[in-house]
Short mmCIF file of C-alpha atoms in Angstrom, two decimals:
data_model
loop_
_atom_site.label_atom_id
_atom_site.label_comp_id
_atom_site.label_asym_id
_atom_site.label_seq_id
_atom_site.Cartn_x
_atom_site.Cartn_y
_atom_site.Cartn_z
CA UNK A 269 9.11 -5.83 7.17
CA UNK A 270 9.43 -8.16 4.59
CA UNK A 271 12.62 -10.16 2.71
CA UNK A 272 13.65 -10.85 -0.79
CA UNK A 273 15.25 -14.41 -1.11
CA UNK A 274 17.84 -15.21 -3.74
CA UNK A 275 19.96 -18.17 -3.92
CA UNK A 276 23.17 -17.96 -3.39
CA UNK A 277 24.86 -18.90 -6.34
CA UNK A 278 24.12 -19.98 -9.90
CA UNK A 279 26.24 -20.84 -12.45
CA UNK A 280 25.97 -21.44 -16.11
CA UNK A 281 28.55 -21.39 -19.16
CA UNK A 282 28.92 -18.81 -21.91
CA UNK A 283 26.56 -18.14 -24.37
CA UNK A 284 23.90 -20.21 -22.15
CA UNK A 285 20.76 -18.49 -20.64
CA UNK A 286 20.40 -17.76 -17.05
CA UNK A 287 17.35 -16.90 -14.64
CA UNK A 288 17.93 -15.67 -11.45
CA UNK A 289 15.18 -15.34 -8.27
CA UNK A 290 13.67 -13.00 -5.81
CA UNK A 291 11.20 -14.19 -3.73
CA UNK A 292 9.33 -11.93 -1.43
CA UNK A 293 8.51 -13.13 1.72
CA UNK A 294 5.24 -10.91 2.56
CA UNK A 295 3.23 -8.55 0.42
CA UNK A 296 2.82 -8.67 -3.48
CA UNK A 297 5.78 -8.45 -5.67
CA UNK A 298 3.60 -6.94 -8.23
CA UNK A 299 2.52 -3.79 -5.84
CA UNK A 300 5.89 -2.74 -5.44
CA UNK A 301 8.70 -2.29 -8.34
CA UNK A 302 11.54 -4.46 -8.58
CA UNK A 303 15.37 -3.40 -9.01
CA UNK A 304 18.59 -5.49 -9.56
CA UNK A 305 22.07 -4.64 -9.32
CA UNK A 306 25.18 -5.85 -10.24
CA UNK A 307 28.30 -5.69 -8.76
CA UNK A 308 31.39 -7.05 -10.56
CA UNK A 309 34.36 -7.76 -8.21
CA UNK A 310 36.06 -5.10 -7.11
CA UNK A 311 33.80 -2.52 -7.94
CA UNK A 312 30.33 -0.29 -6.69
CA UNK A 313 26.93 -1.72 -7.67
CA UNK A 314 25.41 -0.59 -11.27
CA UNK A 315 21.77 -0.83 -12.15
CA UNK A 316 20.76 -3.21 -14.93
CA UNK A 317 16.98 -3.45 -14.31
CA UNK A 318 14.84 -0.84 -12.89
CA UNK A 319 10.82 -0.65 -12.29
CA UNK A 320 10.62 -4.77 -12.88
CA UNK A 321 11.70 -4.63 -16.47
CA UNK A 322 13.19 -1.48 -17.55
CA UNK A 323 16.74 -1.27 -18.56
CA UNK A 324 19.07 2.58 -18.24
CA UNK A 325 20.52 3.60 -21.14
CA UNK A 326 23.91 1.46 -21.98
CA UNK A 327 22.86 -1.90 -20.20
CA UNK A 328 22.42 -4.77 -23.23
CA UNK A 329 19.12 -5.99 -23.82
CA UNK A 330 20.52 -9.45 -23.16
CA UNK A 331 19.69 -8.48 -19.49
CA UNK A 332 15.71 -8.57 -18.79
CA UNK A 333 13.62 -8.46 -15.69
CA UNK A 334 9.89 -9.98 -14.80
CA UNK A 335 7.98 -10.56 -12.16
CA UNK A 336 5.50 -13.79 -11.38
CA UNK A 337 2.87 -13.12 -8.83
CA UNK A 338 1.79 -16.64 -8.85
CA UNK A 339 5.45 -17.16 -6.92
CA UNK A 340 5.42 -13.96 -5.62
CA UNK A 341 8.90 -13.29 -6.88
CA UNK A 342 10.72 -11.35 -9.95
CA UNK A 343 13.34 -12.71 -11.85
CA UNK A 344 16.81 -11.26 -14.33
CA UNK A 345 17.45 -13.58 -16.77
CA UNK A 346 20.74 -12.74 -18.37
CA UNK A 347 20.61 -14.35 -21.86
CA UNK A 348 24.12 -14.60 -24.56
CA UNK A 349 26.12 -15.54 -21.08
CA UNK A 350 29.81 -13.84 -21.49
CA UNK A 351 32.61 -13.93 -18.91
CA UNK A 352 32.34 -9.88 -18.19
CA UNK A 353 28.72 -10.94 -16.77
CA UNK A 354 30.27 -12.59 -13.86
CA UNK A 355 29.74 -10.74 -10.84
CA UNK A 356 27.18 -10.29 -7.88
CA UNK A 357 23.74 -9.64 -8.26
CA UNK A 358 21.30 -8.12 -6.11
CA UNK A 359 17.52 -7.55 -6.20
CA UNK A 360 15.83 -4.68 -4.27
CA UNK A 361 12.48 -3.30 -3.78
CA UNK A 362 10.18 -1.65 -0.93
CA UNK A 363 6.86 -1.43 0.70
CA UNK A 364 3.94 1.72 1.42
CA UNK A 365 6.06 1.96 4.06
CA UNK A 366 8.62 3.14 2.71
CA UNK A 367 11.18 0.42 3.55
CA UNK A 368 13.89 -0.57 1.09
CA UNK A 369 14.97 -3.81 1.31
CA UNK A 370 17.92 -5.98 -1.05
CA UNK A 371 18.23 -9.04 -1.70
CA UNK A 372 21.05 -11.19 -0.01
CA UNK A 373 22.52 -11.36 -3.43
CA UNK A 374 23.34 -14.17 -6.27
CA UNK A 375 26.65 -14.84 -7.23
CA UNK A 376 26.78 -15.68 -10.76
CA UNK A 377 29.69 -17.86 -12.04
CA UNK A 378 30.60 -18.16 -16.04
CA UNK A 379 32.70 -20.93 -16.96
CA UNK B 189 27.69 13.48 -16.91
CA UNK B 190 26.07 12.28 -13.96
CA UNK B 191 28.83 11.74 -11.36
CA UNK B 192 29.33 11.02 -7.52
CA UNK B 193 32.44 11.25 -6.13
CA UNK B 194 33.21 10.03 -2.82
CA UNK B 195 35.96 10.88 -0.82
CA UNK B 196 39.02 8.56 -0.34
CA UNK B 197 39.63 5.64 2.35
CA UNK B 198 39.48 5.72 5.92
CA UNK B 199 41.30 4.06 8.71
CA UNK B 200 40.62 4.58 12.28
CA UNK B 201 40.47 3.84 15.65
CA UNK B 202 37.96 2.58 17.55
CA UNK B 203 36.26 5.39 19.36
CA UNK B 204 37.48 7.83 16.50
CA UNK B 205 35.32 10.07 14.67
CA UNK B 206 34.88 10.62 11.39
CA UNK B 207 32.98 12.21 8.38
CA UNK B 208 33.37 10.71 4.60
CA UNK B 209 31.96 12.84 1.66
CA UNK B 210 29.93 12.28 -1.67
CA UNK B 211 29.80 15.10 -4.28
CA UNK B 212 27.19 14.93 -6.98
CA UNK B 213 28.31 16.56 -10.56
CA UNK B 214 26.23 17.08 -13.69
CA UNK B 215 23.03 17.15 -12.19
CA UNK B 216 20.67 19.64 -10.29
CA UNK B 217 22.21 17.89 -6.94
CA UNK B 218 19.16 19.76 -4.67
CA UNK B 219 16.43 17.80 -6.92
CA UNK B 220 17.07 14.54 -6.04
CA UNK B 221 17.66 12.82 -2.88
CA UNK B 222 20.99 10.58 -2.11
CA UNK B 223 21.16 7.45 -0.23
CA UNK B 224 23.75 5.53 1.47
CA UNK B 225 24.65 1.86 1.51
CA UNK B 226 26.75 -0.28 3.58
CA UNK B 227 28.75 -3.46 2.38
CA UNK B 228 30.53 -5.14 5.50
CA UNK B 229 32.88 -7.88 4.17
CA UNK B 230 31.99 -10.28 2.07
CA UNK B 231 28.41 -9.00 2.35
CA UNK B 232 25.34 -7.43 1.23
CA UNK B 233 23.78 -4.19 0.85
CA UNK B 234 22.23 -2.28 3.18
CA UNK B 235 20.81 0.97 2.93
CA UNK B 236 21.47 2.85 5.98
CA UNK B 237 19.22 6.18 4.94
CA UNK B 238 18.28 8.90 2.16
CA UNK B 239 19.10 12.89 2.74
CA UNK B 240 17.23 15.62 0.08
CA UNK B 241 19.54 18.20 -0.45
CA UNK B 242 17.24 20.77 -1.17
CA UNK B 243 16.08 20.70 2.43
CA UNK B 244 17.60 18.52 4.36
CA UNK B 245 14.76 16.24 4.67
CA UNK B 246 16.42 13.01 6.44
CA UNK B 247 15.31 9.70 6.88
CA UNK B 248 16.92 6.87 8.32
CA UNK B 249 16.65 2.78 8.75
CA UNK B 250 15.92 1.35 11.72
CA UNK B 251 19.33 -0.45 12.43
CA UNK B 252 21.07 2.92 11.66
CA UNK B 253 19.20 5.51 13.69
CA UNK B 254 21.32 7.25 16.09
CA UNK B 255 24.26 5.04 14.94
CA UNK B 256 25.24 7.34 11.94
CA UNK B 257 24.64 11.34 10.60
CA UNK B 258 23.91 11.81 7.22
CA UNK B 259 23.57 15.79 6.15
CA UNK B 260 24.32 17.65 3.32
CA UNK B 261 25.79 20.86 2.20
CA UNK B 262 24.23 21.85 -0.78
CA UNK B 263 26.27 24.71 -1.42
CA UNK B 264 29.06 22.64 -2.75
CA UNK B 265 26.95 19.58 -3.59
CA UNK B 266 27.73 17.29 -1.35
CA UNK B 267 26.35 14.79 0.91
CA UNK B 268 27.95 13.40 4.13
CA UNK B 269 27.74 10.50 6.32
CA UNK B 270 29.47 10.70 9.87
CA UNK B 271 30.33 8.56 13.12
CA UNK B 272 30.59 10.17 16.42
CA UNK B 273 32.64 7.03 17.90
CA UNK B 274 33.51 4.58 15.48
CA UNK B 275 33.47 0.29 16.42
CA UNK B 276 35.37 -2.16 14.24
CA UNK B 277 31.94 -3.22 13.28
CA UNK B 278 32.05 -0.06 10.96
CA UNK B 279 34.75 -1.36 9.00
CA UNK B 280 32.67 -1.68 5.60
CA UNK B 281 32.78 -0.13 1.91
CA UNK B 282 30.36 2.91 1.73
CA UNK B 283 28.34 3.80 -0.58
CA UNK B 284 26.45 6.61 -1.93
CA UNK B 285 24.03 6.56 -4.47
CA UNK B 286 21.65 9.00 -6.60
CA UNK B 287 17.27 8.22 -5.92
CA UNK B 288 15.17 8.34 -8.88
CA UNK B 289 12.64 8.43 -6.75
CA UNK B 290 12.49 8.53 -2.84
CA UNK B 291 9.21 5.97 -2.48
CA UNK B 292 10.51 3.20 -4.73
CA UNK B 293 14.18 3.92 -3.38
CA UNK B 294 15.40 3.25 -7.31
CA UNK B 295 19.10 3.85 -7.56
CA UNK B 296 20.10 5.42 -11.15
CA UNK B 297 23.98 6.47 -9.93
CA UNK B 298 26.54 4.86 -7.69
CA UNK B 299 29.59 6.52 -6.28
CA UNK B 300 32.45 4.61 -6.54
CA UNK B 301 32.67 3.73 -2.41
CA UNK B 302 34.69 4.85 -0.10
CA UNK B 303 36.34 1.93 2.20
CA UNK B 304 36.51 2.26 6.35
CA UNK B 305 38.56 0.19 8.02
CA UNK B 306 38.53 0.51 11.73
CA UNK B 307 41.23 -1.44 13.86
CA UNK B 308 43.23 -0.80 17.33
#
């Protein structure tokens, strides 16, 4: 099986840009799609990014996804930081095998 | 409106059973297949397996095999997720959530969890 790495914590102030990371451990990142999730305190995941770069209906297009095979890892930069951003976020994606594996999560601070 | 509703929190005993609930609304619940996730304290997700309502097809992850149940009763359009003999090591928020798409395990709807709290 393989892992996604994030870091544990970023932090950036409001109205900055911020990047966060997913590296896979084995296997291409750009075989398989990438998800994130975010997870406010308090509260059940929501999907902001879906198939690497697609957003559902409702989530702002200050939230994008991308992958980099050159670092074998995909990325959700959150641009237009505001406080209501902060929250947990988690990346997820999955193998021929059909295993599902997340991300151990990023929190992201805005102050 | 897509919805899943899970049922409310649990707490139990350790070597209690128990059987917590996730109805789908405002969807065709038998044409798409529900997962469910685990968040222990303070943790991450895990997914723990995916049922297909329309027949029962049931996969589960490793770490969860023969630790958990997951069925479905698609006559009232819902989805379950059962202990025979709970631990305190169950004590986690539960979630259920809505596949796009059973190979790429892509998540479209969350319930809203349901929280288990085992403890003597």
């Amino acid at each position: 099986n393989f892992m996604l790495t994030q870091p544990h914590s970023v932090s950036e102030s409001p109205g900055k840009t911020v990047t966060i990371s997913c590296t896979r451990s084995s296997g291409s990142i750009a075989s398989n799609y990438v998800q994130w999730y975010q997870q406010r305190p308090g509260s059940a995941p929501t999907t902001v990014i879906y198939e690497d770069n697609q957003r559902p209906s409702g989530v702002p297009d200050r939230f994008s996804g991308s992958i980099d095979s050159s670092s074998n890892s995909a990325s959700l930069t959150i641009s237009g930081l505001k406080t209501e951003d902060e929250a947990d976020y988690y990346c997820q994606s999955y193998d021929s095998s059909s295993n599902w594996v997340f991300g151990g999560g990023t929190k992201l601070t805005v102050l | 409106e897509v919805q899943l509703v899970q049922s409310g929190a649990e707490v139990k005993k350790p070597g209690e059973s128990l059987k917590i609930s996730c109805k789908g609304s405002g969807y065709s619940f038998t044409s798409y297949w529900i997962g469910w996730v685990r968040q222990m304290p303070g943790k991450g997700l895990e997914w723990m397996g995916i049922i297909y309502p329309g027949d029962s097809d049931t996969r589960y992850s490793p770490s969860f095999q023969g630790q958990v149940t997951i069925s479905a009763d698609k006559s009232i359009s819902t989805a379950y997720l059962q202990w025979s003999s709970l631990k305190a090591s169950d004590t986690a928020m539960y979630y259920c959530a809505r596949l796009l798409d059973v190979d790429t395990a892509i998540v479209d709807y969350w319930g809203q969890g349901t929280l288990v709290t085992v403890s003597s």
